[in-house]
């Protein structure tokens, strides 16, 4: 028998309150693994949809595709219960007979807070989407593709996001409204508002599409997954929620302080023993809270990925040194609090490109190396990462090989995701280490007998032609941004290669 409680949330603010009240269950996982699972789409799926909207293929007009976002009201209540679950009756609904006989409620539909509610909802959506002609993804079950109407959709909780033509998304909106109660918004600009191939006009105002006698108004900007998505005459833009940077600066009490031009700086030699005093319990809790917010922000900001990765290494036992690094990041966000990832109009790209790099023994305390990488499709950023390697490596070639394997695995995952969206692609991985590339292209470990056999997995992939390995100059490798603290000039160059740009002001929807 599952206990229940009321949850009240103000989705507005103090001046404009918008309260939502919902009865939820309090079910916990106190049993062995029972197969209850609900997936979520990876963040790169969200970026791929933006890439798809900014891609102009043969026969298409610039700006002919739009992004539609649908929010389903009371989504989990749409799915029937699949387990034999009883819940307490809220005291507001109990009758004298209920109290006398100690009655409980038997669930007929899924209840928020029960462990299978999200899974039941996902399966209900899959059933409806199949009826509409969508194919469900095999790599990720939250991805859907409609071949006939050229629609690509992902489901994140109770939110749908779809990229396609205006006619296609209008059809999907009407179909979803027949089954669910939804609120819809659409982002795009009229093809006549875009100069260049396929467009020659100058108007940039919103357009509207008729649906069942109503109008779905298109704006140039919306919020999706707490990120700002914007369509402009030059293409699409995505930016993280700027409030995270503001709250981080506020939590560090840096308002009015001077900013710095880089998110981190390399430690001087001989200072390993300084600043090793651990923070007190309250300070440590504050550090973890701020670092966690920075970690969330870094998923959309390659410029701070390495600095935040280093901060998260101090989560277990934060010290004075880590606190100083955190304040350094805060000062950088004063200077560069708002950045935008641009997805300019481009033609169809057959290759998915990965960039790999490593900083051998970069950590002066543990002598562990860092693997950094980025996945691009043409000039569009899809994914980036900075990871501390698990083991100490004996050479730069070994560290670069581990980073190369990581990048190759991520690239193959992105290609599988593209296949769920109906796109076949080729994979190319760039690295600046000739030694690592040579090891990857031969057979066996050779004289490097200490290398973990897992790292030789890439040799089999190379032999099967699953991906192609190429050399890139170290000065032209944007993955360098994710492996070390760079000077401002090198930092700006890598950001430009990833199409990340600093800006000022605030977004309209912030």
Coordinates of C-alpha atoms in Angstrom, one line a residue, residues 1-223:
X1 CA 0.0 0.0 0.0
X2 CA 1.5 3.3 -1.2
X3 CA 1.3 6.4 0.9
X4 CA 0.2 9.7 -0.8
X5 CA 0.7 13.4 -0.3
X6 CA -0.3 16.7 -2.0
X7 CA 2.4 18.7 -3.8
X8 CA 1.8 22.4 -4.3
X9 CA 4.1 24.2 -6.8
X10 CA 4.0 27.8 -7.8
X11 CA 5.0 27.8 -11.5
X12 CA 4.8 31.6 -11.5
X13 CA 6.3 34.0 -9.1
X14 CA 5.2 36.1 -6.1
X15 CA 3.7 38.8 -8.3
X16 CA 2.1 36.5 -10.8
X17 CA 1.3 33.2 -8.9
X18 CA 0.4 30.1 -10.8
X19 CA -0.2 27.3 -8.4
X20 CA -0.5 23.6 -9.3
X21 CA -1.6 21.0 -6.8
X22 CA -1.2 17.3 -7.5
X23 CA -1.7 14.2 -5.5
X24 CA 1.4 12.0 -5.7
X25 CA 2.4 8.6 -4.4
X26 CA 5.4 8.0 -2.2
X27 CA 6.6 4.6 -3.5
X28 CA 10.3 3.7 -3.0
X29 CA 12.4 1.0 -4.6
X30 CA 12.9 -1.4 -1.7
X31 CA 13.0 -4.5 -3.7
X32 CA 15.5 -6.2 -6.1
X33 CA 15.7 -5.0 -9.7
X34 CA 12.3 -5.6 -11.2
X35 CA 12.6 -4.3 -14.7
X36 CA 10.7 -1.0 -14.1
X37 CA 12.6 1.5 -16.3
X38 CA 11.8 4.6 -18.3
X39 CA 14.3 6.1 -20.6
X40 CA 15.1 9.7 -21.4
X41 CA 16.5 11.1 -24.6
X42 CA 20.2 12.1 -24.6
X43 CA 20.9 15.8 -24.8
X44 CA 22.5 15.2 -28.2
X45 CA 19.1 14.2 -29.5
X46 CA 17.8 17.7 -28.6
X47 CA 20.8 19.3 -30.4
X48 CA 20.3 17.0 -33.4
X49 CA 16.8 18.3 -33.9
X50 CA 18.1 21.9 -34.0
X51 CA 20.8 20.7 -36.5
X52 CA 18.0 19.1 -38.6
X53 CA 16.0 22.3 -38.6
X54 CA 19.1 24.3 -39.7
X55 CA 20.0 21.8 -42.5
X56 CA 18.9 22.7 -46.0
X57 CA 18.8 19.6 -48.3
X58 CA 18.4 19.5 -52.0
X59 CA 14.9 20.7 -52.9
X60 CA 14.3 22.4 -49.5
X61 CA 14.0 26.1 -48.8
X62 CA 15.9 27.9 -46.1
X63 CA 13.6 28.2 -43.1
X64 CA 11.1 25.7 -44.4
X65 CA 11.3 23.6 -41.2
X66 CA 10.1 24.5 -37.8
X67 CA 10.3 23.2 -34.2
X68 CA 7.1 22.4 -32.5
X69 CA 7.0 21.9 -28.7
X70 CA 3.9 20.1 -27.1
X71 CA 3.4 20.0 -23.3
X72 CA 0.9 17.3 -22.2
X73 CA -1.3 18.2 -19.3
X74 CA -1.5 15.5 -16.5
X75 CA 0.5 13.1 -18.8
X76 CA 0.9 10.2 -16.4
X77 CA -2.8 10.0 -15.7
X78 CA -3.3 9.1 -19.4
X79 CA -1.6 5.7 -18.9
X80 CA -3.5 2.8 -17.4
X81 CA -2.0 1.0 -14.4
X82 CA -0.2 -2.2 -15.2
X83 CA 0.5 -3.4 -11.6
X84 CA -1.7 -4.4 -8.7
X85 CA -1.1 -1.3 -6.6
X86 CA -3.2 0.2 -3.8
X87 CA -2.8 3.7 -2.3
X88 CA -4.0 5.4 0.8
X89 CA -7.2 7.5 0.3
X90 CA -6.5 11.2 1.0
X91 CA -8.0 12.4 4.2
X92 CA -10.1 15.0 2.3
X93 CA -11.8 12.2 0.4
X94 CA -12.4 9.7 3.2
X95 CA -15.9 8.9 4.2
X96 CA -17.0 7.5 7.6
X97 CA -17.3 4.1 6.0
X98 CA -13.7 4.4 4.6
X99 CA -12.4 5.2 8.0
X100 CA -14.4 2.5 9.8
X101 CA -13.4 -0.2 7.3
X102 CA -9.9 1.1 6.7
X103 CA -10.3 1.2 3.0
X104 CA -7.7 1.9 0.4
X105 CA -7.8 2.9 -3.3
X106 CA -7.0 0.5 -6.1
X107 CA -5.2 2.3 -9.0
X108 CA -6.8 2.0 -12.4
X109 CA -4.5 4.7 -14.0
X110 CA -0.9 5.5 -13.3
X111 CA -0.3 7.9 -10.3
X112 CA 2.6 10.4 -10.1
X113 CA 5.1 9.1 -7.7
X114 CA 4.6 5.4 -8.3
X115 CA 7.6 3.7 -9.8
X116 CA 6.1 2.5 -13.1
X117 CA 4.2 5.7 -13.9
X118 CA 6.9 7.0 -16.3
X119 CA 7.3 3.6 -18.0
X120 CA 3.5 3.3 -18.5
X121 CA 3.3 6.8 -20.0
X122 CA 6.2 6.0 -22.4
X123 CA 4.4 2.8 -23.6
X124 CA 1.1 4.7 -24.0
X125 CA 2.9 7.3 -26.1
X126 CA 4.6 4.5 -28.2
X127 CA 1.2 2.9 -28.9
X128 CA -0.3 6.1 -30.1
X129 CA 2.7 7.1 -32.2
X130 CA 2.8 3.7 -33.9
X131 CA -0.9 4.3 -34.8
X132 CA 0.2 7.5 -36.5
X133 CA 2.9 5.8 -38.5
X134 CA 6.0 6.6 -36.5
X135 CA 8.9 4.2 -36.0
X136 CA 10.2 4.0 -32.4
X137 CA 13.9 4.2 -31.9
X138 CA 16.0 1.2 -31.2
X139 CA 19.0 3.0 -29.8
X140 CA 16.7 5.1 -27.6
X141 CA 13.0 4.4 -27.2
X142 CA 12.2 8.1 -26.7
X143 CA 13.0 8.9 -30.3
X144 CA 10.4 8.7 -33.1
X145 CA 10.6 9.0 -36.9
X146 CA 7.9 9.4 -39.5
X147 CA 9.3 8.6 -42.9
X148 CA 6.3 9.6 -45.0
X149 CA 5.9 13.0 -43.4
X150 CA 9.6 13.5 -42.7
X151 CA 9.0 14.2 -39.0
X152 CA 11.5 13.7 -36.2
X153 CA 10.2 13.7 -32.6
X154 CA 11.6 13.0 -29.1
X155 CA 9.8 12.6 -25.9
X156 CA 11.2 14.0 -22.7
X157 CA 8.8 13.3 -19.8
X158 CA 5.6 15.0 -20.8
X159 CA 7.2 17.2 -23.5
X160 CA 7.2 16.4 -27.2
X161 CA 9.6 18.2 -29.5
X162 CA 9.2 17.7 -33.3
X163 CA 11.1 19.1 -36.3
X164 CA 9.5 19.1 -39.7
X165 CA 7.6 21.2 -42.2
X166 CA 4.8 23.4 -41.1
X167 CA 2.3 21.1 -42.8
X168 CA 3.8 18.1 -41.0
X169 CA 3.9 19.5 -37.5
X170 CA 0.3 20.8 -38.0
X171 CA -0.8 17.3 -38.8
X172 CA 0.9 15.9 -35.7
X173 CA -0.6 18.6 -33.5
X174 CA -4.1 17.8 -34.7
X175 CA -3.4 14.0 -34.2
X176 CA -2.1 14.5 -30.6
X177 CA -5.0 16.8 -29.7
X178 CA -7.4 13.9 -30.4
X179 CA -5.8 11.8 -27.7
X180 CA -4.1 14.2 -25.2
X181 CA -4.7 17.6 -23.7
X182 CA -1.8 19.6 -25.0
X183 CA -0.4 23.1 -25.1
X184 CA 1.6 23.8 -28.3
X185 CA 4.1 26.3 -29.4
X186 CA 6.1 26.6 -32.6
X187 CA 9.4 28.3 -33.5
X188 CA 10.4 29.2 -37.0
X189 CA 10.5 32.0 -39.6
X190 CA 8.9 32.2 -42.9
X191 CA 11.1 31.1 -45.8
X192 CA 10.5 34.5 -47.5
X193 CA 12.1 36.1 -44.4
X194 CA 15.5 34.5 -45.2
X195 CA 17.8 35.7 -47.9
X196 CA 20.0 33.3 -49.8
X197 CA 19.2 29.9 -51.4
X198 CA 15.4 29.4 -51.3
X199 CA 14.5 32.7 -49.8
X200 CA 14.6 36.3 -50.9
X201 CA 12.3 38.3 -48.7
X202 CA 13.0 40.6 -45.9
X203 CA 10.0 40.1 -43.5
X204 CA 11.0 38.5 -40.2
X205 CA 7.7 38.6 -38.3
X206 CA 6.0 35.6 -36.9
X207 CA 3.8 33.3 -39.0
X208 CA 0.8 31.3 -38.1
X209 CA -0.6 27.9 -39.1
X210 CA -4.3 27.1 -39.0
X211 CA -5.3 24.0 -37.0
X212 CA -8.9 23.0 -36.4
X213 CA -10.1 26.6 -36.7
X214 CA -7.5 27.8 -34.2
X215 CA -4.1 29.2 -35.0
X216 CA -0.7 27.9 -33.9
X217 CA 1.3 31.1 -33.6
X218 CA 5.0 30.8 -34.5
X219 CA 7.5 32.8 -32.5
X220 CA 11.2 33.3 -33.0
X221 CA 12.1 32.0 -29.6
X222 CA 10.9 29.4 -27.0
X223 CA 12.1 27.4 -24.1

